[in-house]
């Protein structure tokens, strides 16, 4: 077990961007000196989740969910960790929705019922394919570990967009979007685009990244 520390920067329109993070293991902290000062190195956001195997990232996600589900009063922005992989031989684009953090229902002050929708879009905005996760009831930091596969020709990678939307289910017929981001041709930020580029350059290896959700 340990303590995850994150550094954020505030951009225009009050959007918070993750700059870097690190995990300090409790075993590395001296129990003798309660006021111990530590210098820590932050992992750049572009490297977070990159270089880990799927099992490594899943283990980290499980530990985060166990610790973060204690409270929904965390002040950070809502985020989602996803994994991307593309096989150029088969044209299969794999999107794994791993876990989310800091999902809140400000109206009711109770943990929301959350699901994630993934939509593949053509250059003209037309929906080519879509899928969604199951609903995680009453979880501010839900763990999904659900993978969706889309068929995309290699020459289409520069033209398509992948939109990821997070919804609160209020009833069987009512839903409300609480955040979104896109990757690909219409990427919503440079960080989101860098994940798409890293996927293309990874030769089929799965690349995980955290994404800060934009307000709808």
PDB file of C-alpha atoms in Angstrom:
ATOM      1  CA  UNK A   1       0.000   0.000   0.000  1.00  0.00           C
ATOM      2  CA  UNK A   2       1.032   3.587  -0.494  1.00  0.00           C
ATOM      3  CA  UNK A   3       0.061   7.170  -1.125  1.00  0.00           C
ATOM      4  CA  UNK A   4      -0.587   8.447  -4.652  1.00  0.00           C
ATOM      5  CA  UNK A   5       0.460  12.069  -5.174  1.00  0.00           C
ATOM      6  CA  UNK A   6      -0.604  14.070  -8.233  1.00  0.00           C
ATOM      7  CA  UNK A   7       0.347  17.520  -9.495  1.00  0.00           C
ATOM      8  CA  UNK A   8      -2.218  19.450 -11.568  1.00  0.00           C
ATOM      9  CA  UNK A   9      -2.023  22.632 -13.621  1.00  0.00           C
ATOM     10  CA  UNK A  10      -5.022  24.873 -14.239  1.00  0.00           C
ATOM     11  CA  UNK A  11      -5.626  25.786 -17.886  1.00  0.00           C
ATOM     12  CA  UNK A  12      -8.123  28.126 -19.490  1.00  0.00           C
ATOM     13  CA  UNK A  13     -11.825  27.520 -18.922  1.00  0.00           C
ATOM     14  CA  UNK A  14     -10.838  26.183 -15.499  1.00  0.00           C
ATOM     15  CA  UNK A  15      -9.831  22.813 -16.885  1.00  0.00           C
ATOM     16  CA  UNK A  16      -7.363  20.984 -14.657  1.00  0.00           C
ATOM     17  CA  UNK A  17      -4.582  19.052 -16.386  1.00  0.00           C
ATOM     18  CA  UNK A  18      -2.584  16.268 -14.799  1.00  0.00           C
ATOM     19  CA  UNK A  19       1.122  17.142 -15.010  1.00  0.00           C
ATOM     20  CA  UNK A  20       2.635  14.168 -13.216  1.00  0.00           C
ATOM     21  CA  UNK A  21       2.215  11.690 -10.394  1.00  0.00           C
ATOM     22  CA  UNK A  22       4.049   9.259  -8.161  1.00  0.00           C
ATOM     23  CA  UNK A  23       3.232   6.595  -5.603  1.00  0.00           C
ATOM     24  CA  UNK A  24       5.050   6.652  -2.255  1.00  0.00           C
ATOM     25  CA  UNK A  25       5.082   3.254  -0.598  1.00  0.00           C
ATOM     26  CA  UNK A  26       4.351   3.242   3.130  1.00  0.00           C
ATOM     27  CA  UNK A  27       7.305   0.914   3.584  1.00  0.00           C
ATOM     28  CA  UNK A  28       9.654   3.679   2.398  1.00  0.00           C
ATOM     29  CA  UNK A  29       8.494   6.068   5.147  1.00  0.00           C
ATOM     30  CA  UNK A  30      10.284   5.925   8.478  1.00  0.00           C
ATOM     31  CA  UNK A  31       8.031   5.075  11.399  1.00  0.00           C
ATOM     32  CA  UNK A  32      10.577   6.593  13.806  1.00  0.00           C
ATOM     33  CA  UNK A  33      10.491  10.131  12.369  1.00  0.00           C
ATOM     34  CA  UNK A  34       6.864  11.351  12.054  1.00  0.00           C
ATOM     35  CA  UNK A  35       8.022  14.620  10.385  1.00  0.00           C
ATOM     36  CA  UNK A  36      10.207  13.053   7.729  1.00  0.00           C
ATOM     37  CA  UNK A  37      10.866  15.154   4.602  1.00  0.00           C
ATOM     38  CA  UNK A  38      11.029  13.330   1.275  1.00  0.00           C
ATOM     39  CA  UNK A  39      12.048  14.446  -2.203  1.00  0.00           C
ATOM     40  CA  UNK A  40      10.015  12.581  -4.793  1.00  0.00           C
ATOM     41  CA  UNK A  41      10.250  12.353  -8.575  1.00  0.00           C
ATOM     42  CA  UNK A  42       7.010  12.765 -10.496  1.00  0.00           C
ATOM     43  CA  UNK A  43       6.304  10.560 -13.479  1.00  0.00           C
ATOM     44  CA  UNK A  44       5.312  12.785 -16.443  1.00  0.00           C
ATOM     45  CA  UNK A  45       1.710  12.372 -17.534  1.00  0.00           C
ATOM     46  CA  UNK A  46       2.838  11.181 -20.956  1.00  0.00           C
ATOM     47  CA  UNK A  47       4.553   8.225 -19.264  1.00  0.00           C
ATOM     48  CA  UNK A  48       1.816   7.291 -16.811  1.00  0.00           C
ATOM     49  CA  UNK A  49       0.496   3.858 -17.709  1.00  0.00           C
ATOM     50  CA  UNK A  50       3.037   3.477 -20.543  1.00  0.00           C
ATOM     51  CA  UNK A  51       5.482   0.615 -20.187  1.00  0.00           C
ATOM     52  CA  UNK A  52       3.268  -1.341 -17.797  1.00  0.00           C
ATOM     53  CA  UNK A  53       1.681  -4.619 -18.706  1.00  0.00           C
ATOM     54  CA  UNK A  54      -2.085  -4.940 -18.640  1.00  0.00           C
ATOM     55  CA  UNK A  55      -1.894  -6.935 -15.392  1.00  0.00           C
ATOM     56  CA  UNK A  56       0.337  -4.279 -13.771  1.00  0.00           C
ATOM     57  CA  UNK A  57      -2.097  -1.497 -14.616  1.00  0.00           C
ATOM     58  CA  UNK A  58      -5.083  -3.583 -13.535  1.00  0.00           C
ATOM     59  CA  UNK A  59      -3.440  -4.307 -10.183  1.00  0.00           C
ATOM     60  CA  UNK A  60      -2.754  -0.611  -9.679  1.00  0.00           C
ATOM     61  CA  UNK A  61      -6.330   0.236 -10.594  1.00  0.00           C
ATOM     62  CA  UNK A  62      -7.710  -2.278  -8.098  1.00  0.00           C
ATOM     63  CA  UNK A  63      -5.563  -0.864  -5.300  1.00  0.00           C
ATOM     64  CA  UNK A  64      -6.631   2.687  -6.167  1.00  0.00           C
ATOM     65  CA  UNK A  65     -10.306   1.785  -6.166  1.00  0.00           C
ATOM     66  CA  UNK A  66      -9.998   0.069  -2.793  1.00  0.00           C
ATOM     67  CA  UNK A  67      -8.375   3.119  -1.232  1.00  0.00           C
ATOM     68  CA  UNK A  68     -10.323   5.862  -3.015  1.00  0.00           C
ATOM     69  CA  UNK A  69     -13.805   4.441  -2.467  1.00  0.00           C
ATOM     70  CA  UNK A  70     -13.556   5.474   1.187  1.00  0.00           C
ATOM     71  CA  UNK A  71     -14.877   8.960   0.356  1.00  0.00           C
ATOM     72  CA  UNK A  72     -16.327  10.939  -2.523  1.00  0.00           C
ATOM     73  CA  UNK A  73     -15.168  14.273  -1.114  1.00  0.00           C
ATOM     74  CA  UNK A  74     -11.888  14.209  -3.058  1.00  0.00           C
ATOM     75  CA  UNK A  75     -11.250  17.586  -4.652  1.00  0.00           C
ATOM     76  CA  UNK A  76      -9.668  16.429  -7.898  1.00  0.00           C
ATOM     77  CA  UNK A  77     -11.328  16.495 -11.329  1.00  0.00           C
ATOM     78  CA  UNK A  78     -13.082  13.387 -12.679  1.00  0.00           C
ATOM     79  CA  UNK A  79     -10.690  11.205 -14.666  1.00  0.00           C
ATOM     80  CA  UNK A  80     -10.775   7.973 -16.612  1.00  0.00           C
ATOM     81  CA  UNK A  81      -7.966   5.527 -17.331  1.00  0.00           C
ATOM     82  CA  UNK A  82      -8.221   3.715 -20.654  1.00  0.00           C
ATOM     83  CA  UNK A  83      -5.977   1.443 -22.671  1.00  0.00           C
ATOM     84  CA  UNK A  84      -5.622   1.616 -26.457  1.00  0.00           C
ATOM     85  CA  UNK A  85      -4.105  -0.902 -28.853  1.00  0.00           C
ATOM     86  CA  UNK A  86      -4.200  -1.175 -32.631  1.00  0.00           C
ATOM     87  CA  UNK A  87      -3.317  -4.196 -34.756  1.00  0.00           C
ATOM     88  CA  UNK A  88      -2.417  -3.023 -38.238  1.00  0.00           C
ATOM     89  CA  UNK A  89      -2.620  -6.550 -39.685  1.00  0.00           C
ATOM     90  CA  UNK A  90      -6.214  -7.154 -38.604  1.00  0.00           C
ATOM     91  CA  UNK A  91      -7.426  -3.539 -38.405  1.00  0.00           C
ATOM     92  CA  UNK A  92      -8.661  -4.120 -34.851  1.00  0.00           C
ATOM     93  CA  UNK A  93      -8.784  -1.120 -32.527  1.00  0.00           C
ATOM     94  CA  UNK A  94      -9.093  -2.281 -28.908  1.00  0.00           C
ATOM     95  CA  UNK A  95     -10.326   0.133 -26.256  1.00  0.00           C
ATOM     96  CA  UNK A  96     -10.191  -0.973 -22.612  1.00  0.00           C
ATOM     97  CA  UNK A  97     -12.106   1.081 -20.065  1.00  0.00           C
ATOM     98  CA  UNK A  98     -10.143   0.384 -16.899  1.00  0.00           C
ATOM     99  CA  UNK A  99     -11.283   2.635 -14.066  1.00  0.00           C
ATOM    100  CA  UNK A 100     -12.388   6.120 -13.123  1.00  0.00           C
ATOM    101  CA  UNK A 101     -11.825   8.457 -10.190  1.00  0.00           C
ATOM    102  CA  UNK A 102     -13.627  11.380  -8.561  1.00  0.00           C
ATOM    103  CA  UNK A 103     -17.050  10.849 -10.134  1.00  0.00           C
ATOM    104  CA  UNK A 104     -19.554  12.818  -8.061  1.00  0.00           C
ATOM    105  CA  UNK A 105     -23.225  13.640  -8.159  1.00  0.00           C
ATOM    106  CA  UNK A 106     -23.212  17.187  -6.786  1.00  0.00           C
ATOM    107  CA  UNK A 107     -27.023  17.396  -6.749  1.00  0.00           C
ATOM    108  CA  UNK A 108     -27.599  14.474  -4.376  1.00  0.00           C
ATOM    109  CA  UNK A 109     -24.172  14.295  -2.652  1.00  0.00           C
ATOM    110  CA  UNK A 110     -24.249  10.550  -2.998  1.00  0.00           C
ATOM    111  CA  UNK A 111     -22.107   8.228  -5.113  1.00  0.00           C
ATOM    112  CA  UNK A 112     -23.529   8.129  -8.653  1.00  0.00           C
ATOM    113  CA  UNK A 113     -24.441   5.183 -10.877  1.00  0.00           C
ATOM    114  CA  UNK A 114     -21.875   5.507 -13.675  1.00  0.00           C
ATOM    115  CA  UNK A 115     -21.335   3.998 -17.110  1.00  0.00           C
ATOM    116  CA  UNK A 116     -19.007   4.854 -20.001  1.00  0.00           C
ATOM    117  CA  UNK A 117     -19.935   5.117 -23.678  1.00  0.00           C
ATOM    118  CA  UNK A 118     -17.331   4.771 -26.456  1.00  0.00           C
ATOM    119  CA  UNK A 119     -18.200   6.061 -29.932  1.00  0.00           C
ATOM    120  CA  UNK A 120     -16.159   5.767 -33.127  1.00  0.00           C
ATOM    121  CA  UNK A 121     -16.886   8.673 -35.474  1.00  0.00           C
ATOM    122  CA  UNK A 122     -16.223   9.360 -39.155  1.00  0.00           C
ATOM    123  CA  UNK A 123     -14.658  12.680 -40.317  1.00  0.00           C
ATOM    124  CA  UNK A 124     -18.134  14.128 -40.888  1.00  0.00           C
ATOM    125  CA  UNK A 125     -19.219  13.284 -37.336  1.00  0.00           C
ATOM    126  CA  UNK A 126     -21.314  10.272 -38.294  1.00  0.00           C
ATOM    127  CA  UNK A 127     -21.318   7.428 -35.770  1.00  0.00           C
ATOM    128  CA  UNK A 128     -19.550   4.395 -37.208  1.00  0.00           C
ATOM    129  CA  UNK A 129     -19.834   2.173 -34.127  1.00  0.00           C
ATOM    130  CA  UNK A 130     -20.496   2.486 -30.408  1.00  0.00           C
ATOM    131  CA  UNK A 131     -20.417   0.447 -27.223  1.00  0.00           C
ATOM    132  CA  UNK A 132     -20.949   1.090 -23.544  1.00  0.00           C
ATOM    133  CA  UNK A 133     -19.906  -0.452 -20.261  1.00  0.00           C
ATOM    134  CA  UNK A 134     -22.173  -1.909 -17.653  1.00  0.00           C
ATOM    135  CA  UNK A 135     -23.417   0.437 -14.920  1.00  0.00           C
ATOM    136  CA  UNK A 136     -21.411   0.625 -11.699  1.00  0.00           C
ATOM    137  CA  UNK A 137     -23.968   1.608  -9.043  1.00  0.00           C
ATOM    138  CA  UNK A 138     -22.987   3.925  -6.190  1.00  0.00           C
ATOM    139  CA  UNK A 139     -19.259   4.036  -6.956  1.00  0.00           C
ATOM    140  CA  UNK A 140     -17.348   7.344  -7.177  1.00  0.00           C
ATOM    141  CA  UNK A 141     -14.245   5.449  -8.332  1.00  0.00           C
ATOM    142  CA  UNK A 142     -15.619   2.588 -10.457  1.00  0.00           C
ATOM    143  CA  UNK A 143     -13.549  -0.295 -11.773  1.00  0.00           C
ATOM    144  CA  UNK A 144     -14.654  -1.589 -15.193  1.00  0.00           C
ATOM    145  CA  UNK A 145     -11.921  -3.594 -16.960  1.00  0.00           C
ATOM    146  CA  UNK A 146     -14.151  -3.886 -20.042  1.00  0.00           C
ATOM    147  CA  UNK A 147     -12.705  -4.049 -23.566  1.00  0.00           C
ATOM    148  CA  UNK A 148     -14.380  -3.091 -26.842  1.00  0.00           C
ATOM    149  CA  UNK A 149     -13.064  -3.816 -30.333  1.00  0.00           C
ATOM    150  CA  UNK A 150     -13.723  -1.673 -33.410  1.00  0.00           C
ATOM    151  CA  UNK A 151     -12.777  -2.430 -37.009  1.00  0.00           C
ATOM    152  CA  UNK A 152     -10.718   0.433 -38.478  1.00  0.00           C
ATOM    153  CA  UNK A 153      -8.557   0.247 -41.599  1.00  0.00           C
ATOM    154  CA  UNK A 154      -5.027   1.564 -41.084  1.00  0.00           C
ATOM    155  CA  UNK A 155      -5.473   4.361 -43.616  1.00  0.00           C
ATOM    156  CA  UNK A 156      -8.508   5.576 -41.613  1.00  0.00           C
ATOM    157  CA  UNK A 157      -6.642   6.126 -38.330  1.00  0.00           C
ATOM    158  CA  UNK A 158      -5.779   9.741 -39.166  1.00  0.00           C
ATOM    159  CA  UNK A 159      -9.403  10.548 -40.075  1.00  0.00           C
ATOM    160  CA  UNK A 160     -11.561   8.901 -37.409  1.00  0.00           C
ATOM    161  CA  UNK A 161     -12.248  10.100 -33.868  1.00  0.00           C
ATOM    162  CA  UNK A 162     -12.921   8.147 -30.697  1.00  0.00           C
ATOM    163  CA  UNK A 163     -15.258   9.878 -28.259  1.00  0.00           C
ATOM    164  CA  UNK A 164     -15.437   8.684 -24.668  1.00  0.00           C
ATOM    165  CA  UNK A 165     -18.412   9.927 -22.643  1.00  0.00           C
ATOM    166  CA  UNK A 166     -19.241   9.305 -18.984  1.00  0.00           C
ATOM    167  CA  UNK A 167     -22.887   9.218 -17.900  1.00  0.00           C
ATOM    168  CA  UNK A 168     -24.803   9.145 -14.641  1.00  0.00           C
ATOM    169  CA  UNK A 169     -27.853   6.895 -14.831  1.00  0.00           C
ATOM    170  CA  UNK A 170     -30.640   8.554 -12.850  1.00  0.00           C
ATOM    171  CA  UNK A 171     -33.364   6.053 -13.727  1.00  0.00           C
ATOM    172  CA  UNK A 172     -34.077   3.402 -16.337  1.00  0.00           C
ATOM    173  CA  UNK A 173     -34.955   6.114 -18.863  1.00  0.00           C
ATOM    174  CA  UNK A 174     -32.966   9.117 -17.605  1.00  0.00           C
ATOM    175  CA  UNK A 175     -29.271   9.761 -17.977  1.00  0.00           C
ATOM    176  CA  UNK A 176     -26.950  12.755 -17.731  1.00  0.00           C
ATOM    177  CA  UNK A 177     -23.495  13.230 -19.239  1.00  0.00           C
ATOM    178  CA  UNK A 178     -20.946  14.392 -16.662  1.00  0.00           C
ATOM    179  CA  UNK A 179     -17.855  14.512 -18.866  1.00  0.00           C
ATOM    180  CA  UNK A 180     -16.195  13.555 -22.132  1.00  0.00           C
ATOM    181  CA  UNK A 181     -13.031  13.664 -24.242  1.00  0.00           C
ATOM    182  CA  UNK A 182     -12.048  12.696 -27.776  1.00  0.00           C
ATOM    183  CA  UNK A 183      -8.966  11.249 -29.452  1.00  0.00           C
ATOM    184  CA  UNK A 184      -8.017  11.049 -33.113  1.00  0.00           C
ATOM    185  CA  UNK A 185      -8.872  13.614 -35.756  1.00  0.00           C
ATOM    186  CA  UNK A 186     -10.877  15.843 -33.395  1.00  0.00           C
ATOM    187  CA  UNK A 187      -8.838  15.339 -30.215  1.00  0.00           C
ATOM    188  CA  UNK A 188     -10.063  17.503 -27.357  1.00  0.00           C
ATOM    189  CA  UNK A 189      -6.534  18.320 -26.133  1.00  0.00           C
ATOM    190  CA  UNK A 190      -2.879  17.749 -26.886  1.00  0.00           C
ATOM    191  CA  UNK A 191      -2.707  15.176 -24.094  1.00  0.00           C
ATOM    192  CA  UNK A 192      -5.618  13.237 -25.554  1.00  0.00           C
ATOM    193  CA  UNK A 193      -3.998  13.343 -28.997  1.00  0.00           C
ATOM    194  CA  UNK A 194      -0.680  12.129 -27.588  1.00  0.00           C
ATOM    195  CA  UNK A 195      -2.395   8.949 -26.367  1.00  0.00           C
ATOM    196  CA  UNK A 196      -3.756   8.293 -29.854  1.00  0.00           C
ATOM    197  CA  UNK A 197      -0.317   8.908 -31.382  1.00  0.00           C
ATOM    198  CA  UNK A 198       1.361   6.661 -28.803  1.00  0.00           C
ATOM    199  CA  UNK A 199      -1.089   3.879 -29.681  1.00  0.00           C
ATOM    200  CA  UNK A 200      -0.235   4.157 -33.391  1.00  0.00           C
ATOM    201  CA  UNK A 201       3.502   4.097 -32.631  1.00  0.00           C
ATOM    202  CA  UNK A 202       3.327   1.206 -30.143  1.00  0.00           C
ATOM    203  CA  UNK A 203       3.198  -1.593 -32.768  1.00  0.00           C
ATOM    204  CA  UNK A 204       0.213  -3.330 -31.245  1.00  0.00           C
ATOM    205  CA  UNK A 205       1.199  -2.926 -27.592  1.00  0.00           C
ATOM    206  CA  UNK A 206      -1.500  -1.627 -25.266  1.00  0.00           C
ATOM    207  CA  UNK A 207      -0.947   1.935 -24.030  1.00  0.00           C
ATOM    208  CA  UNK A 208      -2.686   3.185 -20.878  1.00  0.00           C
ATOM    209  CA  UNK A 209      -3.273   6.840 -20.000  1.00  0.00           C
ATOM    210  CA  UNK A 210      -5.356   8.923 -17.610  1.00  0.00           C
ATOM    211  CA  UNK A 211      -7.743  11.426 -19.198  1.00  0.00           C
ATOM    212  CA  UNK A 212      -9.297  14.416 -17.434  1.00  0.00           C
ATOM    213  CA  UNK A 213     -12.956  14.771 -18.426  1.00  0.00           C
ATOM    214  CA  UNK A 214     -14.251  17.947 -20.042  1.00  0.00           C
ATOM    215  CA  UNK A 215     -17.524  19.360 -18.792  1.00  0.00           C
ATOM    216  CA  UNK A 216     -20.431  18.793 -21.218  1.00  0.00           C
TER     217      UNK A 216
END
